[in-house]
Coordinates of C-alpha atoms in Angstrom, one line a residue:
Chain V
M7 CA 35.7 -95.9 -117.5
A8 CA 36.8 -96.0 -113.9
I9 CA 39.7 -98.4 -114.9
I10 CA 40.9 -95.9 -117.5
L11 CA 40.7 -93.1 -114.9
I12 CA 42.7 -95.0 -112.3
R13 CA 45.3 -96.3 -114.9
T14 CA 45.8 -92.7 -116.1
L15 CA 46.4 -91.5 -112.6
I16 CA 48.9 -94.3 -111.9
V17 CA 50.7 -93.8 -115.1
Y18 CA 50.8 -90.0 -114.6
F19 CA 52.3 -90.2 -111.2
A20 CA 54.7 -93.0 -112.2
L21 CA 55.9 -90.8 -115.1
L22 CA 56.2 -87.8 -112.8
L23 CA 58.3 -89.8 -110.3
T24 CA 60.5 -91.2 -113.0
M25 CA 61.2 -87.9 -114.7
R26 CA 61.8 -86.3 -111.3
L27 CA 64.3 -89.0 -110.4
L28 CA 66.0 -88.7 -113.7
G29 CA 66.7 -85.1 -113.0
K30 CA 66.7 -81.6 -114.6
R31 CA 68.6 -82.6 -117.6
Q32 CA 65.5 -84.4 -119.1
L33 CA 63.7 -81.1 -119.0
G34 CA 66.4 -78.9 -120.5
E35 CA 68.6 -79.6 -123.5
M36 CA 68.7 -83.3 -124.0
E37 CA 71.6 -85.6 -125.0
L38 CA 70.8 -88.4 -127.4
S39 CA 70.0 -91.1 -124.9
E40 CA 67.9 -88.7 -122.9
F41 CA 65.8 -87.8 -125.9
V42 CA 65.3 -91.4 -126.7
V43 CA 64.1 -92.2 -123.2
A44 CA 61.8 -89.2 -123.2
A45 CA 60.3 -90.1 -126.5
L46 CA 59.9 -93.8 -125.6
I47 CA 58.6 -93.3 -122.1
A48 CA 55.7 -91.1 -123.2
D49 CA 54.7 -93.5 -126.0
L50 CA 55.0 -96.7 -123.9
A51 CA 53.0 -95.2 -121.0
A52 CA 50.1 -94.4 -123.2
H53 CA 49.5 -98.0 -124.3
P54 CA 47.7 -99.3 -121.2
L55 CA 45.6 -96.2 -121.1
Q56 CA 44.2 -96.8 -124.5
D57 CA 43.6 -100.5 -124.2
I58 CA 42.4 -101.9 -120.9
G59 CA 43.0 -105.4 -122.3
I60 CA 46.8 -104.7 -121.8
P61 CA 47.9 -105.4 -118.2
M62 CA 48.9 -102.2 -116.3
F63 CA 52.2 -103.9 -115.6
N64 CA 53.0 -103.9 -119.3
G65 CA 52.9 -100.1 -119.2
L66 CA 54.9 -99.7 -115.9
L67 CA 57.6 -102.3 -116.7
P68 CA 59.0 -100.4 -119.7
I69 CA 59.1 -97.2 -117.7
L70 CA 61.1 -98.8 -115.0
T71 CA 63.4 -100.5 -117.4
L72 CA 64.1 -97.3 -119.3
F73 CA 64.5 -95.4 -116.0
C74 CA 67.2 -97.9 -115.0
C75 CA 69.0 -97.8 -118.3
E76 CA 69.0 -94.0 -118.4
V77 CA 70.4 -93.8 -114.9
L78 CA 73.1 -96.4 -115.6
I79 CA 74.1 -94.7 -118.9
A80 CA 74.2 -91.3 -117.3
G81 CA 76.3 -92.6 -114.4
L82 CA 78.7 -94.4 -116.7
T83 CA 79.1 -91.5 -119.1
L84 CA 79.9 -89.4 -116.1
K85 CA 82.8 -91.6 -115.3
S86 CA 84.1 -92.4 -118.7
V87 CA 85.1 -89.8 -121.3
R88 CA 85.3 -92.5 -124.1
L89 CA 81.9 -93.8 -123.5
R90 CA 80.6 -90.2 -123.4
A91 CA 82.2 -89.5 -126.8
L92 CA 80.8 -92.8 -128.2
L93 CA 77.2 -92.2 -127.0
F94 CA 77.0 -88.5 -127.2
G95 CA 79.7 -87.5 -129.7
R96 CA 82.0 -84.6 -129.4
P97 CA 81.3 -80.9 -129.9
S98 CA 82.1 -79.8 -133.4
V99 CA 83.8 -76.5 -134.2
L100 CA 81.9 -75.1 -137.2
I101 CA 83.6 -71.7 -137.2
E102 CA 87.2 -71.3 -135.9
R103 CA 88.9 -67.9 -135.8
G104 CA 86.3 -66.6 -138.3
R105 CA 86.8 -69.5 -140.8
I106 CA 83.8 -71.7 -141.6
D107 CA 84.8 -75.4 -141.4
Q108 CA 82.8 -76.7 -144.3
R109 CA 84.0 -80.3 -143.8
E110 CA 82.7 -80.3 -140.2
M111 CA 79.4 -78.8 -141.4
R112 CA 79.1 -81.7 -144.0
R113 CA 79.9 -84.2 -141.4
N114 CA 77.2 -82.9 -139.1
R115 CA 74.7 -82.4 -142.0
F116 CA 74.5 -78.8 -140.8
S117 CA 73.5 -76.5 -143.7
L118 CA 74.6 -72.9 -144.1
D119 CA 71.0 -71.8 -143.6
E120 CA 70.8 -73.5 -140.3
L121 CA 74.2 -72.0 -139.3
L122 CA 73.1 -68.5 -140.1
Q123 CA 69.7 -69.0 -138.4
E124 CA 71.3 -70.2 -135.2
M125 CA 73.8 -67.2 -135.3
R126 CA 70.9 -64.8 -135.7
A127 CA 69.1 -66.4 -132.8
Q128 CA 72.1 -65.5 -130.6
G129 CA 72.3 -61.9 -132.0
A130 CA 75.2 -62.5 -134.4
T131 CA 74.5 -61.4 -138.0
D132 CA 78.0 -61.1 -139.4
V133 CA 80.1 -64.2 -139.7
S134 CA 83.3 -62.2 -139.9
K135 CA 82.7 -61.1 -136.3
V136 CA 82.4 -64.7 -135.0
E137 CA 85.5 -66.2 -133.5
Y138 CA 84.0 -69.6 -132.7
A139 CA 80.8 -71.4 -133.4
I140 CA 80.5 -74.7 -131.7
L141 CA 77.9 -77.3 -132.3
E142 CA 77.3 -79.0 -129.0
T143 CA 76.4 -82.6 -128.5
D144 CA 72.9 -81.8 -127.5
G145 CA 72.4 -79.9 -130.9
R146 CA 72.8 -76.3 -129.6
L147 CA 75.1 -74.0 -131.5
N148 CA 77.1 -71.7 -129.2
V149 CA 78.5 -68.6 -130.9
M150 CA 81.4 -66.6 -129.4
L151 CA 82.3 -63.3 -130.9
Y152 CA 85.8 -61.9 -131.2
P153 CA 86.7 -59.9 -128.0
T154 CA 86.7 -56.6 -130.0
E155 CA 83.1 -57.3 -131.0
T156 CA 81.8 -58.1 -127.5
P157 CA 80.6 -55.4 -125.2
P158 CA 83.3 -54.3 -122.7
S159 CA 82.9 -55.3 -119.1
A160 CA 83.2 -53.0 -116.1
A161 CA 86.6 -54.5 -115.3
M162 CA 87.9 -53.7 -118.9
L163 CA 86.8 -50.1 -118.4
G164 CA 88.5 -50.0 -115.0
L165 CA 85.1 -49.4 -113.3
S166 CA 83.9 -51.0 -110.2
A167 CA 80.4 -52.2 -110.3
P168 CA 78.4 -52.7 -107.1
D169 CA 77.7 -56.4 -106.3
G170 CA 74.4 -56.8 -104.8
G171 CA 74.6 -60.6 -104.9
Y172 CA 71.7 -62.8 -105.8
P173 CA 68.3 -61.5 -104.7
S174 CA 66.5 -64.0 -102.5
V175 CA 62.7 -64.3 -102.6
V176 CA 61.4 -63.8 -99.1
I177 CA 57.7 -63.4 -99.9
C178 CA 56.2 -65.4 -102.8
D179 CA 52.6 -64.9 -103.5
G180 CA 51.7 -63.9 -100.0
R181 CA 53.7 -66.7 -98.3
V182 CA 56.8 -65.8 -96.2
I183 CA 59.8 -68.1 -97.0
E184 CA 61.6 -68.1 -93.7
E185 CA 64.4 -70.3 -95.0
N186 CA 65.4 -67.6 -97.5
L187 CA 65.1 -64.8 -94.8
R188 CA 67.6 -66.8 -92.7
R189 CA 69.9 -67.2 -95.6
C190 CA 70.1 -63.4 -96.0
G191 CA 70.7 -62.9 -92.3
R192 CA 67.2 -61.5 -91.7
D193 CA 64.3 -62.6 -89.6
V194 CA 60.5 -62.2 -89.5
S195 CA 60.6 -59.1 -87.2
W196 CA 62.8 -57.4 -89.7
L197 CA 60.4 -58.3 -92.5
R198 CA 57.4 -56.9 -90.6
Q199 CA 59.3 -53.7 -90.0
E200 CA 60.2 -53.3 -93.7
L201 CA 56.6 -53.9 -94.6
Q202 CA 55.3 -51.5 -92.0
Q203 CA 57.6 -48.8 -93.5
R204 CA 55.8 -49.4 -96.8
R205 CA 52.4 -49.4 -95.1
I206 CA 51.7 -53.0 -95.6
S207 CA 50.3 -54.7 -92.6
D208 CA 50.1 -58.3 -93.8
P209 CA 52.7 -60.3 -95.8
A210 CA 49.7 -62.0 -97.5
R211 CA 49.1 -58.8 -99.4
V212 CA 52.5 -59.0 -101.0
F213 CA 52.9 -60.7 -104.4
L214 CA 56.7 -60.7 -104.5
M215 CA 59.4 -59.5 -102.3
T216 CA 63.2 -60.0 -102.8
V217 CA 66.2 -58.9 -100.9
D218 CA 69.8 -59.0 -102.1
A219 CA 73.1 -59.1 -100.1
A220 CA 73.4 -55.3 -100.3
G221 CA 69.9 -55.0 -98.6
R222 CA 68.1 -53.7 -101.7
I223 CA 64.4 -54.6 -101.6
Y224 CA 62.1 -55.2 -104.5
L225 CA 58.4 -55.4 -103.6
A226 CA 55.3 -55.9 -105.6
G227 CA 52.0 -55.8 -103.9
K228 CA 49.1 -58.1 -104.9
E229 CA 46.7 -56.5 -107.4
P230 CA 43.0 -56.4 -106.3
K231 CA 41.0 -59.3 -107.8
H232 CA 38.4 -58.5 -110.6
G233 CA 35.3 -57.3 -109.1
A234 CA 36.8 -56.6 -105.7
Chain S
M5 CA 77.0 -93.6 -107.4
G6 CA 74.2 -94.6 -105.1
R7 CA 71.6 -93.9 -107.6
E8 CA 73.4 -95.9 -110.3
L9 CA 73.8 -98.9 -108.0
A10 CA 70.1 -98.7 -107.1
A11 CA 69.2 -98.6 -110.8
A12 CA 71.5 -101.6 -111.5
L13 CA 69.9 -103.5 -108.6
L14 CA 66.4 -102.6 -109.8
L15 CA 67.3 -103.8 -113.3
M16 CA 68.6 -107.1 -112.0
L17 CA 65.4 -107.5 -109.9
L18 CA 63.3 -106.9 -113.0
V19 CA 65.4 -109.5 -114.9
L20 CA 64.9 -111.9 -112.0
G21 CA 61.3 -111.2 -111.8
A22 CA 60.9 -111.9 -115.6
W23 CA 62.7 -115.2 -115.1
L24 CA 60.4 -116.1 -112.2
N25 CA 57.4 -115.1 -114.2
V26 CA 58.4 -117.6 -116.9
A27 CA 59.0 -120.3 -114.4
C28 CA 55.6 -119.6 -112.8
L29 CA 53.9 -119.6 -116.1
D30 CA 55.7 -122.9 -117.1
R31 CA 54.5 -124.5 -113.9
L32 CA 50.9 -123.3 -114.4
V33 CA 50.7 -124.4 -118.0
G34 CA 52.5 -127.7 -117.3
T35 CA 50.0 -128.6 -114.6
L36 CA 47.1 -127.7 -116.8
E37 CA 48.6 -129.8 -119.7
Q38 CA 48.8 -132.8 -117.4
E39 CA 45.3 -132.4 -116.3
L40 CA 44.1 -132.0 -119.9
S41 CA 46.0 -135.1 -120.8
V42 CA 44.1 -137.0 -118.1
S43 CA 40.8 -135.6 -119.3
E44 CA 41.6 -136.5 -122.9
Q45 CA 42.5 -140.0 -122.0
L46 CA 39.3 -140.4 -120.1
A47 CA 37.3 -139.1 -123.1
D48 CA 39.2 -141.5 -125.3
E49 CA 38.1 -144.3 -123.1
G50 CA 34.5 -143.1 -123.4
D51 CA 34.1 -141.8 -119.9
F52 CA 32.9 -138.3 -120.6
A53 CA 31.7 -137.6 -117.1
A54 CA 35.1 -138.3 -115.6
A55 CA 36.7 -136.4 -118.5
R56 CA 34.5 -133.4 -117.7
Q57 CA 35.4 -133.6 -114.0
A58 CA 39.2 -133.7 -114.9
L59 CA 38.6 -130.6 -117.1
D60 CA 36.7 -128.9 -114.3
R61 CA 39.8 -129.5 -112.0
A62 CA 42.0 -127.9 -114.7
L63 CA 39.6 -125.0 -115.1
S64 CA 39.5 -124.5 -111.3
R65 CA 43.3 -124.4 -111.2
W66 CA 43.2 -121.8 -114.0
T67 CA 40.6 -119.8 -112.1
R68 CA 42.6 -119.9 -108.9
A69 CA 45.5 -118.4 -110.8
G70 CA 43.3 -115.5 -111.8
T71 CA 45.2 -112.9 -109.7
Y72 CA 48.4 -113.8 -111.5
T73 CA 46.9 -114.1 -114.9
E74 CA 45.0 -110.8 -114.7
I75 CA 48.2 -108.9 -113.7
F76 CA 50.6 -110.5 -116.1
L77 CA 48.7 -111.7 -119.2
R78 CA 46.8 -109.8 -121.9
H79 CA 43.1 -110.0 -121.4
P80 CA 42.4 -111.2 -125.0
E81 CA 44.7 -114.2 -124.2
I82 CA 42.9 -114.9 -120.9
D83 CA 39.5 -114.7 -122.8
A84 CA 40.8 -117.1 -125.5
V85 CA 41.8 -119.7 -122.9
E86 CA 38.6 -119.4 -121.0
D87 CA 36.5 -119.6 -124.1
S88 CA 38.3 -122.8 -125.1
F89 CA 37.8 -124.3 -121.7
F90 CA 34.1 -123.7 -121.8
E91 CA 33.7 -124.8 -125.4
L92 CA 35.5 -128.1 -124.5
R93 CA 33.4 -128.5 -121.4
S94 CA 30.3 -128.1 -123.5
I95 CA 31.5 -130.7 -125.9
L96 CA 32.3 -133.2 -123.1
T97 CA 28.9 -132.6 -121.6
E98 CA 27.2 -133.4 -124.9
E99 CA 29.5 -136.4 -125.2
N100 CA 30.4 -135.4 -128.7
A101 CA 33.2 -137.8 -129.6
E102 CA 34.0 -136.2 -133.0
A103 CA 34.4 -132.7 -131.7
Y104 CA 36.5 -133.1 -128.5
P105 CA 39.9 -133.8 -130.1
S106 CA 40.0 -130.5 -131.9
A107 CA 38.7 -128.7 -128.9
F108 CA 41.5 -130.2 -126.7
L109 CA 43.9 -129.2 -129.4
K110 CA 42.5 -125.6 -129.5
L111 CA 42.8 -125.2 -125.7
R112 CA 46.4 -126.6 -125.8
Y113 CA 47.2 -124.2 -128.6
H114 CA 46.1 -121.2 -126.5
L115 CA 47.9 -122.3 -123.4
D116 CA 51.1 -123.0 -125.4
G117 CA 50.8 -119.6 -127.0
I118 CA 50.8 -117.9 -123.7
D119 CA 53.8 -119.8 -122.5
R120 CA 55.7 -119.5 -125.7
M121 CA 55.2 -115.7 -125.8
E122 CA 56.9 -115.3 -122.4
H123 CA 59.9 -117.3 -123.3
V124 CA 62.9 -115.3 -124.8
R125 CA 63.3 -116.5 -128.3
P126 CA 64.1 -114.8 -131.6
G127 CA 60.5 -115.6 -132.6
S128 CA 58.8 -114.0 -129.6
V129 CA 61.0 -110.9 -129.7
L130 CA 61.0 -110.4 -133.5
F131 CA 57.2 -111.1 -133.7
V132 CA 56.5 -108.4 -131.3
I133 CA 58.9 -106.0 -133.3
F134 CA 57.4 -106.8 -136.7
R135 CA 53.8 -107.1 -135.7

C-alpha cells in the first residue's frame, strides 16, 4: 500500500513537471501531436500505479521520452512551415464569401450539422451572413461575419472611447501583490490610503482589488464566513 | 532553441542509457551462464556438492545485482529466475541426477528471456505490441 502511495506521488509530480515544461498549449486547444502526447502520457503513467510488479522506471521512461519528442517536434514545427503543414495540416476554408465549399467539407469529413452547430456556438445562425468559416488545424471552427453584419466599433462611429488599460490585480484574496502595484506606478502607502477612504483598515479583509491605468478601482470585500 | 537542445540531449542520454542497460544485462547474464555451465559440468561429473557451491556463487552474483534488477526488471521475471535458482539448488542438494538437466534448462531459459527482451529486435518490439 505504501509503495502505491509513493509511486502515485512520484508519477503525479513527474506529470505535473512534464506538462508544466511542455507549456500552456497542452492545456488549451491542442494540435495533433500534442493530443497524442497528452493521451499517451496519462495512460502510460498509470501502469506502474496499478501493478507494483512493474518497475517505476517503466512508467517514468515513457513520460521522459514523450516529453523529449514533443519538445523537439514543437521546436522543429516552429522553424519549418513544411513540417508544420505535414504534421498539423493546414486550415481549411469551409465558407468563403458566403459560399459553402462542399469539397473541403468532404475532405475534412465535416458534416453540415457540425458546421451549423459550430456556427451557432459562435452566435452565427444565418449562413448568408458568414463571410468566412475556417476550420483550424486544432479542430476549432472560426466564423467571421461580413463587416455589414458585425457590430460597429467606436472608431467606425467616430466616437472616442476611454482607454483604461488592463486592470491589474493589487489585492487577491487578502494578499497584496506588490509587483502589480509597482507596475501601475503605485505603492503600499497609496493602497492603504485608498483602503482607508473606503473604511477598510486591513488589506486582508479585501477579496479582490483591481486598478487600471486610468486609476479606476474595483474593490470587493470578503464576505463573512458562515456562522461568523 | 535551448529547450529543444536540452530535449535532444536528454533523448540521446536515454538512448545511451538503454544501450548501457543492454550491455550491463548481457554482462550479468553472460557471467551467470558461465557459472551455471561450471555447475552443470560438475553435476555431470557426479560432484553435486561442488555443483551446488558453483550454483551458490551464481545465486550470490544474482543477489548482488539486486539493486539493478529491482529497478530495471519486472518483478515476475525476477521471481521466475529466483524460483528456478532455488528449485535447481534443491535438486542438487537431493543429488537428483534425473531432474537437474531440465532444471538447468529452465533457469537458462528465464535468464535468456530477460536478456532477449531488452535487445532491440522485431520479435521483442512486436511481441510487446501484439501482447
